[in-house]
Short mmCIF file of C-alpha atoms and ligand atoms in Angstrom, two decimals:
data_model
loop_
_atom_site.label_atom_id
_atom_site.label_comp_id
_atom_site.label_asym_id
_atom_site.label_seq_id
_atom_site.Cartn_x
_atom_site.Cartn_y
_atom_site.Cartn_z
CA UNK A 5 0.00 0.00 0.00
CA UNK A 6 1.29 3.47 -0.71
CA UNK A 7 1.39 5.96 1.60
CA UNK A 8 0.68 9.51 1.07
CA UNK A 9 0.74 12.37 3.33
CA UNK A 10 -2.31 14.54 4.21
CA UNK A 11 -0.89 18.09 4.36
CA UNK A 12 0.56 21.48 3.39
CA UNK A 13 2.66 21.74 6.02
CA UNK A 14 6.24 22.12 4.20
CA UNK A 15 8.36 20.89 6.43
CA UNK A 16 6.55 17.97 8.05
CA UNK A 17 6.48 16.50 4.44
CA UNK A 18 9.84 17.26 4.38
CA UNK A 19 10.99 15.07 7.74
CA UNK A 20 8.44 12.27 6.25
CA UNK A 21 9.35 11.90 2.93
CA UNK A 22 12.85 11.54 3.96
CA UNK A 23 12.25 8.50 5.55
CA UNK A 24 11.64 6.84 2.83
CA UNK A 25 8.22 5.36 4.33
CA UNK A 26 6.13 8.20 1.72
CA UNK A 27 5.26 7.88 -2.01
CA UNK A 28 3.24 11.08 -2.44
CA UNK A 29 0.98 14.12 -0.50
CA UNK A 30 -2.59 15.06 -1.01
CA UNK A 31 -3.80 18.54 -0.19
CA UNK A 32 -7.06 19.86 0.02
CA UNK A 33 -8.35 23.90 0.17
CA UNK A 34 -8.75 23.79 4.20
CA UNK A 35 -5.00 22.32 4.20
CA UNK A 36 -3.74 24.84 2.09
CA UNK A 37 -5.69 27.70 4.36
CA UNK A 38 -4.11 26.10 7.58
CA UNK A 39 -0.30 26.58 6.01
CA UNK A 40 -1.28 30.16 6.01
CA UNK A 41 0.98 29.92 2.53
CA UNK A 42 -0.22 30.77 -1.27
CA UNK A 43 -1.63 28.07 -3.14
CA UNK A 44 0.33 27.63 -6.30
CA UNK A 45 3.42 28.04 -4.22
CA UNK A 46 2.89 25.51 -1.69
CA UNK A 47 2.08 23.22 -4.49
CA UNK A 48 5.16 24.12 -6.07
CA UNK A 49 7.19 23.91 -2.74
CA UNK A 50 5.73 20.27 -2.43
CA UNK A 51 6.93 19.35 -6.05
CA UNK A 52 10.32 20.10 -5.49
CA UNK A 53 10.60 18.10 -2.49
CA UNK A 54 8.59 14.82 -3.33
CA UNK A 55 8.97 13.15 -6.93
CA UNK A 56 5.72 11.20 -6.10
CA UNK A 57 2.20 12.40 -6.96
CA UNK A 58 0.84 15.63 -5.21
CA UNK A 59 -2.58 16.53 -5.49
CA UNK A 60 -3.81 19.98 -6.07
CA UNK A 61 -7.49 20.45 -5.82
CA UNK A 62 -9.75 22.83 -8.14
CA UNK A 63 -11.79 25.94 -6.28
CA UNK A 64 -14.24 25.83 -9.62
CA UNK A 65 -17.92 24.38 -9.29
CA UNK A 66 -17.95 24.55 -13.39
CA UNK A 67 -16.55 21.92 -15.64
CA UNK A 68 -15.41 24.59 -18.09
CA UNK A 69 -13.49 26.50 -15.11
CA UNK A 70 -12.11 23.39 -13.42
CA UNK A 71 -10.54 22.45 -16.88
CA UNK A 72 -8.74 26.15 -16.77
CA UNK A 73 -7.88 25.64 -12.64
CA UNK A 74 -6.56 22.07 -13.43
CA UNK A 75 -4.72 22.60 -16.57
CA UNK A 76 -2.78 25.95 -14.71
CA UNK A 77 -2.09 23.77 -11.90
CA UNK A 78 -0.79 20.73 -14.06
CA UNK A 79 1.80 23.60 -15.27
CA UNK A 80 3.19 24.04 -11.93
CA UNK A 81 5.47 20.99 -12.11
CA UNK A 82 4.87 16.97 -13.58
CA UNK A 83 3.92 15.42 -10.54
CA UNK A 84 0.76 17.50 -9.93
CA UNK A 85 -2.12 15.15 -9.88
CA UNK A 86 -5.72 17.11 -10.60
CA UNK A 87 -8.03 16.97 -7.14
CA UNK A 88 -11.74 17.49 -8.46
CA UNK A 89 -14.99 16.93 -6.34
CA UNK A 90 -16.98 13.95 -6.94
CA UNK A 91 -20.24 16.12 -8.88
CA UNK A 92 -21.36 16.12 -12.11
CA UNK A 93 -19.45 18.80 -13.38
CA UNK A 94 -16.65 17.52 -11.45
CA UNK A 95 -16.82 13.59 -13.75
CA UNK A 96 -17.18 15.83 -16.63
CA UNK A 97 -13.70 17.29 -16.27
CA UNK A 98 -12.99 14.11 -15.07
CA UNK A 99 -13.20 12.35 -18.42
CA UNK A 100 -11.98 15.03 -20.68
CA UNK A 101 -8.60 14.80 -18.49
CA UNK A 102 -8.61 11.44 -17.94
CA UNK A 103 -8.49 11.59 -22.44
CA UNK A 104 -5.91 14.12 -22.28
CA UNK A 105 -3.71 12.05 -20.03
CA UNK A 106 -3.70 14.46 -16.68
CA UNK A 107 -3.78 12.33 -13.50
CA UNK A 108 -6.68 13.23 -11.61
CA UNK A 109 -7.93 12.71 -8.18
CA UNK A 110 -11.89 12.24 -7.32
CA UNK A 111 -12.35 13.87 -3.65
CA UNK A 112 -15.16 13.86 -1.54
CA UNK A 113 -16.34 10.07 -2.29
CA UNK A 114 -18.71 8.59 0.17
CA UNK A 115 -20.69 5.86 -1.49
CA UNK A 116 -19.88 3.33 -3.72
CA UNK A 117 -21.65 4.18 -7.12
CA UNK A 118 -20.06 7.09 -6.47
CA UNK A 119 -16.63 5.40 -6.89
CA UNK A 120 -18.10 3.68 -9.88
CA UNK A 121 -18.93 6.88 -11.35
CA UNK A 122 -15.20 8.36 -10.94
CA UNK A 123 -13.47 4.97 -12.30
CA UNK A 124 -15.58 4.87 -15.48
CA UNK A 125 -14.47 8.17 -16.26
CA UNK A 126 -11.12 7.10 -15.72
CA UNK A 127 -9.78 8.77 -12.50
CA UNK A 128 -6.46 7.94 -11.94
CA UNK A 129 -7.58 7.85 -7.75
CA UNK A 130 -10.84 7.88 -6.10
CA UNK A 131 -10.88 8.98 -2.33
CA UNK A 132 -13.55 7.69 0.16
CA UNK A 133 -13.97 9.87 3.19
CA UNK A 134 -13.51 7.35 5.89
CA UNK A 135 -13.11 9.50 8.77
CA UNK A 136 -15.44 11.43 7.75
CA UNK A 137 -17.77 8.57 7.14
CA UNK A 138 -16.97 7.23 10.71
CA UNK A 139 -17.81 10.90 11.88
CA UNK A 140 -21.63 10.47 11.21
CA UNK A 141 -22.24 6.82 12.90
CA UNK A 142 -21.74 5.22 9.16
CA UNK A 143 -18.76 2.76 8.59
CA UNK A 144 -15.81 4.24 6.39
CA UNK A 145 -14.30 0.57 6.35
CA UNK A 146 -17.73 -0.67 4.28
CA UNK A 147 -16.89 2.03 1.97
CA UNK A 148 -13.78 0.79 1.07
CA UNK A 149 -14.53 -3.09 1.23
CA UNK A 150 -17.52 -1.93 -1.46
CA UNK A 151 -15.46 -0.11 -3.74
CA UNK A 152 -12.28 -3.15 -3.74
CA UNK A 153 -15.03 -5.16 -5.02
CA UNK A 154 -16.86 -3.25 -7.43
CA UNK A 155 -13.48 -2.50 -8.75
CA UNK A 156 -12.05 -5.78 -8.97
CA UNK A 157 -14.93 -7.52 -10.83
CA UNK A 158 -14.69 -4.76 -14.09
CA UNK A 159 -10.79 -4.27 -13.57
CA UNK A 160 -11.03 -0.66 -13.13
CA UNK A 161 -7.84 0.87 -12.76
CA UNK A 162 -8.67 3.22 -10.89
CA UNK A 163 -6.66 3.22 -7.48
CA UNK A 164 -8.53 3.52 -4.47
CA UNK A 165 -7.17 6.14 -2.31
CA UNK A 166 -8.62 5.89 1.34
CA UNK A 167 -8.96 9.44 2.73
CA UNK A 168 -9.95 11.08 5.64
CA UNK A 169 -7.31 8.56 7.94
CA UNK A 170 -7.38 9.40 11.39
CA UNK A 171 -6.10 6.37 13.34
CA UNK A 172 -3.37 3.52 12.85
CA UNK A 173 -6.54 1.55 13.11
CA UNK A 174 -7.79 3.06 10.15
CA UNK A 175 -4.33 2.36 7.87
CA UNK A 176 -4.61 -1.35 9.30
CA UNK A 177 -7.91 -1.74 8.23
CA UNK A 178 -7.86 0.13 5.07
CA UNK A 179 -4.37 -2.11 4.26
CA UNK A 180 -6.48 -5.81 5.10
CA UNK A 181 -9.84 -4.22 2.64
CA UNK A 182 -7.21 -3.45 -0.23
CA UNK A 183 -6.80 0.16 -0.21
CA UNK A 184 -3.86 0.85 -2.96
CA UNK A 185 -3.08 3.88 -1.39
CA UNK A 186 -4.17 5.72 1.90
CA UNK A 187 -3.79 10.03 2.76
CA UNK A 188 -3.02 10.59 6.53
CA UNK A 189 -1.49 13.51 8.40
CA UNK A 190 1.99 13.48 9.40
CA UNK A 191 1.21 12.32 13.44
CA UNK A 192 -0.56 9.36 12.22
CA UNK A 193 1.81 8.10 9.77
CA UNK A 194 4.36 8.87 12.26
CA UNK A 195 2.67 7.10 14.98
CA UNK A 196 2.66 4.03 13.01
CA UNK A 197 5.80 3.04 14.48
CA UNK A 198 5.11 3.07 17.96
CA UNK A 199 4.37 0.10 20.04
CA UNK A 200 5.03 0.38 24.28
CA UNK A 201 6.64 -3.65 23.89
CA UNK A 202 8.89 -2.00 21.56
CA UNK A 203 10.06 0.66 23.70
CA UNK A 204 10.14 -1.64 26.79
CA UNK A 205 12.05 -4.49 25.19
CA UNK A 206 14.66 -1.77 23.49
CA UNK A 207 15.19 -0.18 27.01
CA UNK A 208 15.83 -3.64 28.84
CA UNK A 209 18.10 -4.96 25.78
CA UNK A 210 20.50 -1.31 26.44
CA UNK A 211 20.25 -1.80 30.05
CA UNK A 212 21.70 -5.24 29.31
CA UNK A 213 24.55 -4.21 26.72
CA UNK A 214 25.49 -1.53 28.67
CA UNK A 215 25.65 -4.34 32.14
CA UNK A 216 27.75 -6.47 30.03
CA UNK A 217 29.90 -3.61 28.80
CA UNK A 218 28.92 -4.78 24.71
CA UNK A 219 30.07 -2.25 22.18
CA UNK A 220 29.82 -2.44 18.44
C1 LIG B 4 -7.93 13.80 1.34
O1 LIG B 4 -7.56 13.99 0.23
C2 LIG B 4 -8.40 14.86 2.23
O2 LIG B 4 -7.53 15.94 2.08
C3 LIG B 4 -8.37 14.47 3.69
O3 LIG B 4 -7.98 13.13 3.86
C4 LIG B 4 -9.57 14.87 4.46
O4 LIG B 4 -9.39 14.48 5.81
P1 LIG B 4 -10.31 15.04 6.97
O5 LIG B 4 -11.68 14.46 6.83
O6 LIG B 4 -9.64 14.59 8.23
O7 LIG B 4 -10.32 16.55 6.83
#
């Protein structure tokens, strides 16, 4: 499963990506805001530091304007991957990139003819809400479970990109339904590593090479 990492915040995707763990960043309008930082900057910023996708979501409601918003953002470097909302006019733009060979991102997916919709118009990704799904007593994880299927009995392409992460529990579940690729901010990837046994069995192995006088 790849891992991609849910934010704007330079220099957190900086530290990340450098650990070799990361294969791309997602970014959304209210990440953007949060950096405080200009949009098309940011996004270039991002670029430079991760060769992996990086997606860049359109502000337009319109086909005809998210066409102009994606194609100036698809400028900004190779790796930009167009973010459009999962509407009508959103497949629309959708399909006319997907013919023009821009990757594009579906956002704001939470059911699964929804997901059917994005993947026959060819999205490169399709990202289901989980979190967000989770937030409102409904079950992200059936979400995702749905769309592996639906997916795997035409061979859509597609990649399913499980969004809105905001547990480990939630990249361990999304990993065992067949995500391809889950978003999650920096503390929660980070956090992946961290079990207590870990840390207690480390400390009581140094307490023991350091009784024993063992150097390397
Ligand atoms: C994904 O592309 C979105 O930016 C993100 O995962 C949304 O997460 P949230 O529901 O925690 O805001």
């Amino acid at each position: 499963m790849k891992f991609f990492i849910d934010t704007a915040d330079i220099s957190a995707i900086r530290e990340l990506y450098a650990s070799g763990l990361c294969d791309g960043v997602t970014t959304n309008p209210s990440l953007i805001k949060k950096s405080g930082r200009d949009f098309k900057e940011v996004i270039a910023e991002i670029c430079e530091i991760v060769d992996g996708p990086v997606s860049a979501e359109v502000i337009a409601t319109e086909t005809e304007v998210m066409l102009a918003e994606g194609r100036a953002l698809a400028k900004i470097a190779d790796n930009v991957v167009i973010k459009l909302p999962l509407t009508m006019d959103g497949l629309k733009a959708c399909k006319i990139f997907s013919e023009e060979g821009v990757a594009t991102n579906v956002t704001l997916c939470f059911s699964a003819n929804q997901a059917l919709l994005a993947a026959k118009v060819g999205a490169s990704y399709i990202s289901p809400f989980i979190g967000r799904l989770d937030d409102i007593h409904v079950d992200g994880l059936e979400l995702i479970q749905e769309i592996r299927q639906i997916y795997d009995n035409y061979g859509f392409e597609t990649e399913i990109l499980a969004a809105s992460i905001r547990s480990p529990l939630h990249v361990k579940e999304c990993a065992l339904a067949g995500a391809d690729v889950m978003t999650a901010p920096p503390a929660v990837i980070a956090g992946l590593s961290n079990h207590p046994l870990t840390d207690k069995g480390l400390a009581a192995f140094l307490a023991d090479a350091k009784a024993a006088g063992i150097t390397v």
